[in-house]
Amino acid sequence: MEPINWHTFFFLLFSLLAVVFAVAVVVASNVVRMAFYLIMSLGAAAGLFFLAGADFVGAMQLMIYVGGTLVLLIFGVMLTAQGPFISMKTRGGDWILAALLAGILLALLIPAAFSVPAWRNRATPEYLAGVRERPATSAPLAMGLVGARVDRLAEADANRREGMAGYLLPFEIVSVHLLVVLVGAAYLARTKRRATAERRLL
Amino acid sequence: MNLLSEPVGVSHYMIVGAVMFVAGVVCMASKRNLLGVLMGIELVLNGANVNFVAFSSRFLQSEEGRSLGLDGQLIAVFVIVLAAAEAAVALAITLNFYNNYGTVDVDRASELKG
């Protein structure tokens, strides 16, 4: 018997968790349970990121997605979960259409995943032995965000080096976008008590 | 045992991403609860993120220089941030809709129908 490859073992574990809970989100009709399944699915996806060597992105996934966005969603669920809205059943005809859509999309995407030979290649132990010496990704990512690509200094091809600018401009755009979005969200979700306040004054 | 002893490649990650994406699309298309639609969007974005991270990973390639490098991870970080922003605005709209109409059923949001 060949020895177990633990990377593959944990990949299978996390991918099964992610996929099963993602399907459970679709199948469940209770919105509170859907939120819980979504937390499990996204947490397992963070495990997949760690396994792919993206430690910073995995940590961000856990902190921002699982710790922030989903708490926001669960607050939304708690604020609107009253009586008939907790569990809203999808109609039978909609299920058939959705299953058809899912089948067509999967039939397109899964052959596409295997269509390119380079994507099917797997790492050899000799190659992995050289790769593991690299440092964590958070510092190169931060340098990339402020405009310096320290991870690709050794790029030999001049044409490819052209396209390897940093991400300072997207970073700025995202920052301003976040500010605008937060102001907009606070404006949209504010409590409208103006009418009652005027009445109290009178 | 062949499944457990072989290393994984980009294709395996892409299948996980594809299944999460499809689950999200179906969730968006079939849920009647507005928050269910939002959860579908989160699943779609996350499926895309799985693909980005897989392409950027050095551990899934067979030789040096094949992977996307840190570009994929940077884009994944941007996607996470934009998903957070989108969730905040969409939740605000949902709460506004709930306050005005007393429901979160997307089928009842039909006032703009011709």
mmCIF file of C-alpha atoms in Angstrom:
data_model
loop_
_atom_site.group_PDB
_atom_site.id
_atom_site.type_symbol
_atom_site.label_atom_id
_atom_site.label_comp_id
_atom_site.label_asym_id
_atom_site.label_seq_id
_atom_site.Cartn_x
_atom_site.Cartn_y
_atom_site.Cartn_z
ATOM 1 C CA MET A 1 0.000 0.000 0.000
ATOM 2 C CA GLU A 2 1.287 3.424 -0.933
ATOM 3 C CA PRO A 3 1.726 5.947 1.896
ATOM 4 C CA ILE A 4 -1.037 8.495 2.358
ATOM 5 C CA ASN A 5 -0.299 11.945 0.940
ATOM 6 C CA TRP A 6 -1.531 14.161 3.768
ATOM 7 C CA HIS A 7 -1.853 17.213 1.555
ATOM 8 C CA THR A 8 -4.269 15.264 -0.619
ATOM 9 C CA PHE A 9 -6.033 13.889 2.439
ATOM 10 C CA PHE A 10 -6.707 17.349 3.849
ATOM 11 C CA PHE A 11 -7.600 18.654 0.387
ATOM 12 C CA LEU A 12 -10.242 15.939 0.090
ATOM 13 C CA LEU A 13 -11.507 16.640 3.613
ATOM 14 C CA PHE A 14 -11.851 20.414 3.131
ATOM 15 C CA SER A 15 -13.176 20.173 -0.421
ATOM 16 C CA LEU A 16 -15.819 17.650 0.656
ATOM 17 C CA LEU A 17 -16.859 19.923 3.527
ATOM 18 C CA ALA A 18 -16.988 22.966 1.238
ATOM 19 C CA VAL A 19 -18.946 21.202 -1.511
ATOM 20 C CA VAL A 20 -21.385 19.364 0.763
ATOM 21 C CA PHE A 21 -22.234 22.478 2.764
ATOM 22 C CA ALA A 22 -22.514 24.578 -0.414
ATOM 23 C CA VAL A 23 -25.098 22.109 -1.729
ATOM 24 C CA ALA A 24 -26.766 22.124 1.702
ATOM 25 C CA VAL A 25 -27.191 25.910 1.417
ATOM 26 C CA VAL A 26 -29.125 25.349 -1.803
ATOM 27 C CA VAL A 27 -31.246 22.481 -0.501
ATOM 28 C CA ALA A 28 -32.142 23.927 2.911
ATOM 29 C CA SER A 29 -35.254 26.070 3.085
ATOM 30 C CA ASN A 30 -34.768 27.415 6.615
ATOM 31 C CA VAL A 31 -32.812 30.652 6.315
ATOM 32 C CA VAL A 32 -31.117 30.287 9.703
ATOM 33 C CA ARG A 33 -29.773 26.866 8.745
ATOM 34 C CA MET A 34 -28.659 28.255 5.379
ATOM 35 C CA ALA A 35 -26.552 30.860 7.197
ATOM 36 C CA PHE A 36 -24.919 28.159 9.318
ATOM 37 C CA TYR A 37 -24.170 25.958 6.291
ATOM 38 C CA LEU A 38 -22.672 28.958 4.520
ATOM 39 C CA ILE A 39 -20.329 29.577 7.457
ATOM 40 C CA MET A 40 -19.165 25.952 7.313
ATOM 41 C CA SER A 41 -18.673 26.077 3.540
ATOM 42 C CA LEU A 42 -16.661 29.297 3.587
ATOM 43 C CA GLY A 43 -14.585 28.093 6.534
ATOM 44 C CA ALA A 44 -13.701 24.931 4.630
ATOM 45 C CA ALA A 45 -12.763 27.097 1.641
ATOM 46 C CA ALA A 46 -10.350 28.960 3.928
ATOM 47 C CA GLY A 47 -8.779 25.581 4.702
ATOM 48 C CA LEU A 48 -8.382 25.017 0.943
ATOM 49 C CA PHE A 49 -6.616 28.394 0.654
ATOM 50 C CA PHE A 50 -4.172 27.411 3.391
ATOM 51 C CA LEU A 51 -3.511 24.133 1.595
ATOM 52 C CA ALA A 52 -2.741 26.006 -1.631
ATOM 53 C CA GLY A 53 -0.090 28.066 0.168
ATOM 54 C CA ALA A 54 -2.163 31.258 0.323
ATOM 55 C CA ASP A 55 -1.841 31.824 4.052
ATOM 56 C CA PHE A 56 -2.737 35.525 4.014
ATOM 57 C CA VAL A 57 -5.782 35.051 1.792
ATOM 58 C CA GLY A 58 -6.955 32.175 3.991
ATOM 59 C CA ALA A 59 -6.647 34.307 7.099
ATOM 60 C CA MET A 60 -8.501 37.154 5.367
ATOM 61 C CA GLN A 61 -11.202 34.703 4.341
ATOM 62 C CA LEU A 62 -11.668 33.672 7.970
ATOM 63 C CA MET A 63 -11.529 37.208 9.367
ATOM 64 C CA ILE A 64 -13.475 39.228 6.782
ATOM 65 C CA TYR A 65 -15.792 36.631 5.248
ATOM 66 C CA VAL A 66 -16.568 34.257 8.074
ATOM 67 C CA GLY A 67 -16.048 36.774 10.866
ATOM 68 C CA GLY A 68 -17.511 39.883 9.258
ATOM 69 C CA THR A 69 -19.701 39.381 6.221
ATOM 70 C CA LEU A 70 -21.520 36.375 7.611
ATOM 71 C CA VAL A 71 -22.131 38.045 10.969
ATOM 72 C CA LEU A 72 -23.698 40.859 8.935
ATOM 73 C CA LEU A 73 -25.840 38.317 7.060
ATOM 74 C CA ILE A 74 -26.875 36.651 10.312
ATOM 75 C CA PHE A 75 -27.904 40.028 11.706
ATOM 76 C CA GLY A 76 -30.015 40.452 8.600
ATOM 77 C CA VAL A 77 -31.551 37.043 9.203
ATOM 78 C CA MET A 78 -32.304 37.906 12.825
ATOM 79 C CA LEU A 79 -33.834 41.264 11.924
ATOM 80 C CA THR A 80 -36.142 39.808 9.277
ATOM 81 C CA ALA A 81 -36.768 36.255 10.544
ATOM 82 C CA GLN A 82 -40.396 36.491 11.546
ATOM 83 C CA GLY A 83 -42.997 33.788 11.123
ATOM 84 C CA PRO A 84 -43.387 32.996 7.422
ATOM 85 C CA PHE A 85 -40.001 34.341 6.347
ATOM 86 C CA ILE A 86 -37.856 31.849 8.295
ATOM 87 C CA SER A 87 -38.700 29.009 5.964
ATOM 88 C CA MET A 88 -39.788 29.887 2.430
ATOM 89 C CA LYS A 89 -40.264 26.879 0.183
ATOM 90 C CA THR A 90 -39.208 27.030 -3.442
ATOM 91 C CA ARG A 91 -41.905 25.931 -5.887
ATOM 92 C CA GLY A 92 -41.560 22.577 -7.656
ATOM 93 C CA GLY A 93 -41.247 24.110 -11.121
ATOM 94 C CA ASP A 94 -38.446 26.359 -9.919
ATOM 95 C CA TRP A 95 -36.560 23.335 -8.583
ATOM 96 C CA ILE A 96 -36.711 21.648 -11.998
ATOM 97 C CA LEU A 97 -35.430 24.775 -13.754
ATOM 98 C CA ALA A 98 -32.679 25.189 -11.158
ATOM 99 C CA ALA A 99 -31.581 21.561 -11.514
ATOM 100 C CA LEU A 100 -31.487 21.978 -15.299
ATOM 101 C CA LEU A 101 -29.356 25.118 -14.941
ATOM 102 C CA ALA A 102 -27.022 23.376 -12.513
ATOM 103 C CA GLY A 103 -26.616 20.380 -14.814
ATOM 104 C CA ILE A 104 -25.810 22.541 -17.841
ATOM 105 C CA LEU A 105 -23.307 24.674 -15.914
ATOM 106 C CA LEU A 106 -21.565 21.647 -14.394
ATOM 107 C CA ALA A 107 -21.434 19.917 -17.777
ATOM 108 C CA LEU A 108 -19.656 23.023 -19.103
ATOM 109 C CA LEU A 109 -17.326 23.720 -16.180
ATOM 110 C CA ILE A 110 -16.047 20.268 -15.236
ATOM 111 C CA PRO A 111 -14.780 19.303 -18.706
ATOM 112 C CA ALA A 112 -13.267 22.800 -18.882
ATOM 113 C CA ALA A 113 -11.337 22.134 -15.677
ATOM 114 C CA PHE A 114 -9.705 19.094 -17.288
ATOM 115 C CA SER A 115 -9.321 20.549 -20.783
ATOM 116 C CA VAL A 116 -5.890 22.184 -20.346
ATOM 117 C CA PRO A 117 -2.975 19.759 -19.891
ATOM 118 C CA ALA A 118 -1.017 22.181 -17.685
ATOM 119 C CA TRP A 119 -3.851 22.236 -15.156
ATOM 120 C CA ARG A 120 -3.801 18.448 -14.875
ATOM 121 C CA ASN A 121 -0.086 18.379 -14.052
ATOM 122 C CA ARG A 122 0.733 17.497 -10.488
ATOM 123 C CA ALA A 123 3.719 18.454 -8.382
ATOM 124 C CA THR A 124 6.539 15.956 -8.021
ATOM 125 C CA PRO A 125 8.221 15.426 -4.616
ATOM 126 C CA GLU A 126 11.548 16.729 -5.976
ATOM 127 C CA TYR A 127 9.923 19.974 -7.144
ATOM 128 C CA LEU A 128 8.026 20.439 -3.864
ATOM 129 C CA ALA A 129 11.247 20.023 -1.861
ATOM 130 C CA GLY A 130 12.630 23.160 -3.525
ATOM 131 C CA VAL A 131 9.413 25.151 -3.251
ATOM 132 C CA ARG A 132 8.828 24.840 0.487
ATOM 133 C CA GLU A 133 11.694 27.186 1.367
ATOM 134 C CA ARG A 134 9.754 30.342 0.389
ATOM 135 C CA PRO A 135 8.567 32.783 3.112
ATOM 136 C CA ALA A 136 4.963 33.579 4.019
ATOM 137 C CA THR A 137 2.930 35.586 1.520
ATOM 138 C CA SER A 138 1.733 38.494 3.666
ATOM 139 C CA ALA A 139 4.775 40.749 3.173
ATOM 140 C CA PRO A 140 5.007 40.255 -0.639
ATOM 141 C CA LEU A 141 1.243 40.827 -0.872
ATOM 142 C CA ALA A 142 1.503 44.068 1.102
ATOM 143 C CA MET A 143 4.392 45.209 -1.123
ATOM 144 C CA GLY A 144 2.310 44.348 -4.176
ATOM 145 C CA LEU A 145 -0.552 46.469 -2.854
ATOM 146 C CA VAL A 146 1.675 49.525 -2.474
ATOM 147 C CA GLY A 147 3.134 49.032 -5.949
ATOM 148 C CA ALA A 148 6.308 46.934 -5.677
ATOM 149 C CA ARG A 149 6.313 43.338 -6.858
ATOM 150 C CA VAL A 150 9.076 41.837 -4.737
ATOM 151 C CA ASP A 151 7.909 38.328 -5.646
ATOM 152 C CA ARG A 152 8.788 38.714 -9.343
ATOM 153 C CA LEU A 153 12.104 40.552 -9.232
ATOM 154 C CA ALA A 154 13.814 37.681 -11.023
ATOM 155 C CA GLU A 155 11.440 37.681 -14.000
ATOM 156 C CA ALA A 156 13.673 37.312 -17.051
ATOM 157 C CA ASP A 157 11.162 38.046 -19.824
ATOM 158 C CA ALA A 158 10.972 41.825 -20.386
ATOM 159 C CA ASN A 159 7.500 41.567 -21.949
ATOM 160 C CA ARG A 160 6.110 39.770 -18.945
ATOM 161 C CA ARG A 161 7.775 42.241 -16.581
ATOM 162 C CA GLU A 162 5.752 45.041 -18.236
ATOM 163 C CA GLY A 163 2.494 43.590 -17.009
ATOM 164 C CA MET A 164 3.683 43.057 -13.479
ATOM 165 C CA ALA A 165 3.036 46.490 -12.104
ATOM 166 C CA GLY A 166 1.886 46.716 -8.515
ATOM 167 C CA TYR A 167 -1.694 47.068 -7.449
ATOM 168 C CA LEU A 168 -1.540 50.595 -6.002
ATOM 169 C CA LEU A 169 -4.286 52.042 -8.224
ATOM 170 C CA PRO A 170 -6.751 49.151 -7.665
ATOM 171 C CA PHE A 171 -5.959 49.429 -3.955
ATOM 172 C CA GLU A 172 -6.845 53.130 -3.973
ATOM 173 C CA ILE A 173 -10.021 52.491 -5.965
ATOM 174 C CA VAL A 174 -11.093 49.756 -3.559
ATOM 175 C CA SER A 175 -10.383 52.001 -0.577
ATOM 176 C CA VAL A 176 -12.532 54.831 -1.925
ATOM 177 C CA HIS A 177 -15.168 52.308 -2.966
ATOM 178 C CA LEU A 178 -15.310 50.903 0.583
ATOM 179 C CA LEU A 179 -15.707 54.401 2.031
ATOM 180 C CA VAL A 180 -18.525 55.258 -0.387
ATOM 181 C CA VAL A 181 -20.202 51.900 0.221
ATOM 182 C CA LEU A 182 -20.115 52.282 4.001
ATOM 183 C CA VAL A 183 -21.551 55.812 3.827
ATOM 184 C CA GLY A 184 -24.211 54.576 1.408
ATOM 185 C CA ALA A 185 -25.085 51.575 3.564
ATOM 186 C CA ALA A 186 -25.375 53.733 6.668
ATOM 187 C CA TYR A 187 -27.600 56.151 4.731
ATOM 188 C CA LEU A 188 -29.821 53.389 3.366
ATOM 189 C CA ALA A 189 -30.206 51.495 6.634
ATOM 190 C CA ARG A 190 -30.766 54.477 8.917
ATOM 191 C CA THR A 191 -33.878 54.406 11.061
ATOM 192 C CA LYS A 192 -36.575 56.709 9.778
ATOM 193 C CA ARG A 193 -38.009 58.277 12.892
ATOM 194 C CA ARG A 194 -38.417 61.780 11.484
ATOM 195 C CA ALA A 195 -42.206 61.624 11.387
ATOM 196 C CA THR A 196 -42.574 60.476 14.983
ATOM 197 C CA ALA A 197 -39.941 62.944 16.194
ATOM 198 C CA GLU A 198 -41.873 65.838 14.606
ATOM 199 C CA ARG A 199 -45.035 64.590 16.212
ATOM 200 C CA ARG A 200 -43.306 64.517 19.571
ATOM 201 C CA LEU A 201 -42.230 68.119 19.133
ATOM 202 C CA LEU A 202 -45.760 69.290 18.383
ATOM 203 C CA MET B 1 -5.812 4.218 -2.232
ATOM 204 C CA ASN B 2 -4.637 5.828 -5.458
ATOM 205 C CA LEU B 3 -6.850 8.816 -4.676
ATOM 206 C CA LEU B 4 -5.110 9.458 -1.367
ATOM 207 C CA SER B 5 -1.503 8.887 -2.404
ATOM 208 C CA GLU B 6 -1.472 11.088 -5.542
ATOM 209 C CA PRO B 7 -0.837 14.856 -5.175
ATOM 210 C CA VAL B 8 -3.616 17.244 -6.227
ATOM 211 C CA GLY B 9 -3.458 19.583 -9.204
ATOM 212 C CA VAL B 10 -5.171 22.780 -10.310
ATOM 213 C CA SER B 11 -8.005 20.762 -11.875
ATOM 214 C CA HIS B 12 -9.120 19.410 -8.509
ATOM 215 C CA TYR B 13 -9.359 22.910 -7.093
ATOM 216 C CA MET B 14 -11.247 24.036 -10.188
ATOM 217 C CA ILE B 15 -13.843 21.314 -9.662
ATOM 218 C CA VAL B 16 -14.419 22.479 -6.080
ATOM 219 C CA GLY B 17 -14.695 26.057 -7.345
ATOM 220 C CA ALA B 18 -17.097 25.002 -10.100
ATOM 221 C CA VAL B 19 -19.384 23.153 -7.683
ATOM 222 C CA MET B 20 -19.457 26.108 -5.283
ATOM 223 C CA PHE B 21 -20.149 28.465 -8.197
ATOM 224 C CA VAL B 22 -22.998 26.329 -9.503
ATOM 225 C CA ALA B 23 -24.473 25.966 -6.002
ATOM 226 C CA GLY B 24 -24.384 29.758 -5.687
ATOM 227 C CA VAL B 25 -26.028 30.322 -9.074
ATOM 228 C CA VAL B 26 -28.786 27.845 -8.254
ATOM 229 C CA CYS B 27 -29.202 29.478 -4.842
ATOM 230 C CA MET B 28 -29.571 32.899 -6.476
ATOM 231 C CA ALA B 29 -32.042 31.586 -9.021
ATOM 232 C CA SER B 30 -34.259 29.465 -6.795
ATOM 233 C CA LYS B 31 -34.421 31.105 -3.350
ATOM 234 C CA ARG B 32 -37.396 33.340 -2.616
ATOM 235 C CA ASN B 33 -35.841 34.880 0.488
ATOM 236 C CA LEU B 34 -33.738 37.976 -0.299
ATOM 237 C CA LEU B 35 -31.113 36.851 2.207
ATOM 238 C CA GLY B 36 -30.944 33.473 0.472
ATOM 239 C CA VAL B 37 -30.137 35.275 -2.783
ATOM 240 C CA LEU B 38 -27.368 37.163 -0.958
ATOM 241 C CA MET B 39 -25.922 33.892 0.326
ATOM 242 C CA GLY B 40 -25.902 32.597 -3.253
ATOM 243 C CA ILE B 41 -23.849 35.627 -4.303
ATOM 244 C CA GLU B 42 -21.350 34.917 -1.530
ATOM 245 C CA LEU B 43 -21.015 31.328 -2.752
ATOM 246 C CA VAL B 44 -20.419 32.451 -6.349
ATOM 247 C CA LEU B 45 -17.684 34.890 -5.312
ATOM 248 C CA ASN B 46 -16.071 32.252 -3.160
ATOM 249 C CA GLY B 47 -16.064 29.701 -5.960
ATOM 250 C CA ALA B 48 -14.236 32.246 -8.127
ATOM 251 C CA ASN B 49 -11.782 32.864 -5.289
ATOM 252 C CA VAL B 50 -10.967 29.175 -5.017
ATOM 253 C CA ASN B 51 -9.961 29.227 -8.686
ATOM 254 C CA PHE B 52 -7.826 32.359 -8.306
ATOM 255 C CA VAL B 53 -5.956 30.917 -5.337
ATOM 256 C CA ALA B 54 -5.466 27.580 -7.092
ATOM 257 C CA PHE B 55 -3.917 29.282 -10.131
ATOM 258 C CA SER B 56 -1.635 31.354 -7.944
ATOM 259 C CA SER B 57 -0.374 28.380 -5.932
ATOM 260 C CA ARG B 58 3.135 27.064 -6.453
ATOM 261 C CA PHE B 59 2.294 23.800 -4.702
ATOM 262 C CA LEU B 60 -0.122 22.637 -7.408
ATOM 263 C CA GLN B 61 2.251 23.044 -10.371
ATOM 264 C CA SER B 62 4.810 20.635 -11.742
ATOM 265 C CA GLU B 63 7.563 23.181 -12.429
ATOM 266 C CA GLU B 64 8.674 26.613 -11.279
ATOM 267 C CA GLY B 65 7.206 29.662 -13.028
ATOM 268 C CA ARG B 66 4.005 27.991 -14.191
ATOM 269 C CA SER B 67 1.802 29.482 -11.492
ATOM 270 C CA LEU B 68 0.152 32.905 -11.626
ATOM 271 C CA GLY B 69 2.247 33.999 -8.653
ATOM 272 C CA LEU B 70 0.887 36.529 -6.230
ATOM 273 C CA ASP B 71 -1.443 38.142 -8.791
ATOM 274 C CA GLY B 72 -4.091 35.522 -8.115
ATOM 275 C CA GLN B 73 -3.885 36.020 -4.379
ATOM 276 C CA LEU B 74 -4.043 39.810 -4.742
ATOM 277 C CA ILE B 75 -7.178 39.516 -6.867
ATOM 278 C CA ALA B 76 -8.637 37.108 -4.313
ATOM 279 C CA VAL B 77 -8.079 39.717 -1.585
ATOM 280 C CA PHE B 78 -9.840 42.332 -3.736
ATOM 281 C CA VAL B 79 -12.750 39.955 -4.298
ATOM 282 C CA ILE B 80 -13.091 39.371 -0.543
ATOM 283 C CA VAL B 81 -13.118 43.115 0.151
ATOM 284 C CA LEU B 82 -15.640 43.827 -2.612
ATOM 285 C CA ALA B 83 -17.848 40.977 -1.361
ATOM 286 C CA ALA B 84 -17.874 42.564 2.086
ATOM 287 C CA ALA B 85 -18.849 45.927 0.606
ATOM 288 C CA GLU B 86 -21.537 44.332 -1.557
ATOM 289 C CA ALA B 87 -22.959 42.461 1.430
ATOM 290 C CA ALA B 88 -23.182 45.683 3.456
ATOM 291 C CA VAL B 89 -25.098 47.554 0.747
ATOM 292 C CA ALA B 90 -27.315 44.623 -0.177
ATOM 293 C CA LEU B 91 -28.201 44.077 3.469
ATOM 294 C CA ALA B 92 -29.082 47.753 3.861
ATOM 295 C CA ILE B 93 -31.351 47.501 0.798
ATOM 296 C CA THR B 94 -32.909 44.318 2.187
ATOM 297 C CA LEU B 95 -33.662 45.958 5.531
ATOM 298 C CA ASN B 96 -35.133 48.987 3.744
ATOM 299 C CA PHE B 97 -37.329 46.706 1.637
ATOM 300 C CA TYR B 98 -38.398 44.833 4.757
ATOM 301 C CA ASN B 99 -39.265 48.072 6.565
ATOM 302 C CA ASN B 100 -41.306 49.393 3.646
ATOM 303 C CA TYR B 101 -43.130 46.241 2.540
ATOM 304 C CA GLY B 102 -43.028 43.988 5.602
ATOM 305 C CA THR B 103 -41.644 41.039 3.629
ATOM 306 C CA VAL B 104 -38.339 39.647 2.310
ATOM 307 C CA ASP B 105 -39.944 37.687 -0.548
ATOM 308 C CA VAL B 106 -38.269 38.701 -3.822
ATOM 309 C CA ASP B 107 -41.433 37.815 -5.745
ATOM 310 C CA ARG B 108 -43.268 40.604 -3.932
ATOM 311 C CA ALA B 109 -40.777 43.201 -5.162
ATOM 312 C CA SER B 110 -42.684 43.652 -8.412
ATOM 313 C CA GLU B 111 -43.605 47.326 -8.443
ATOM 314 C CA LEU B 112 -41.264 48.092 -11.340
ATOM 315 C CA LYS B 113 -42.914 45.403 -13.480
ATOM 316 C CA GLY B 114 -44.394 46.846 -16.673
#
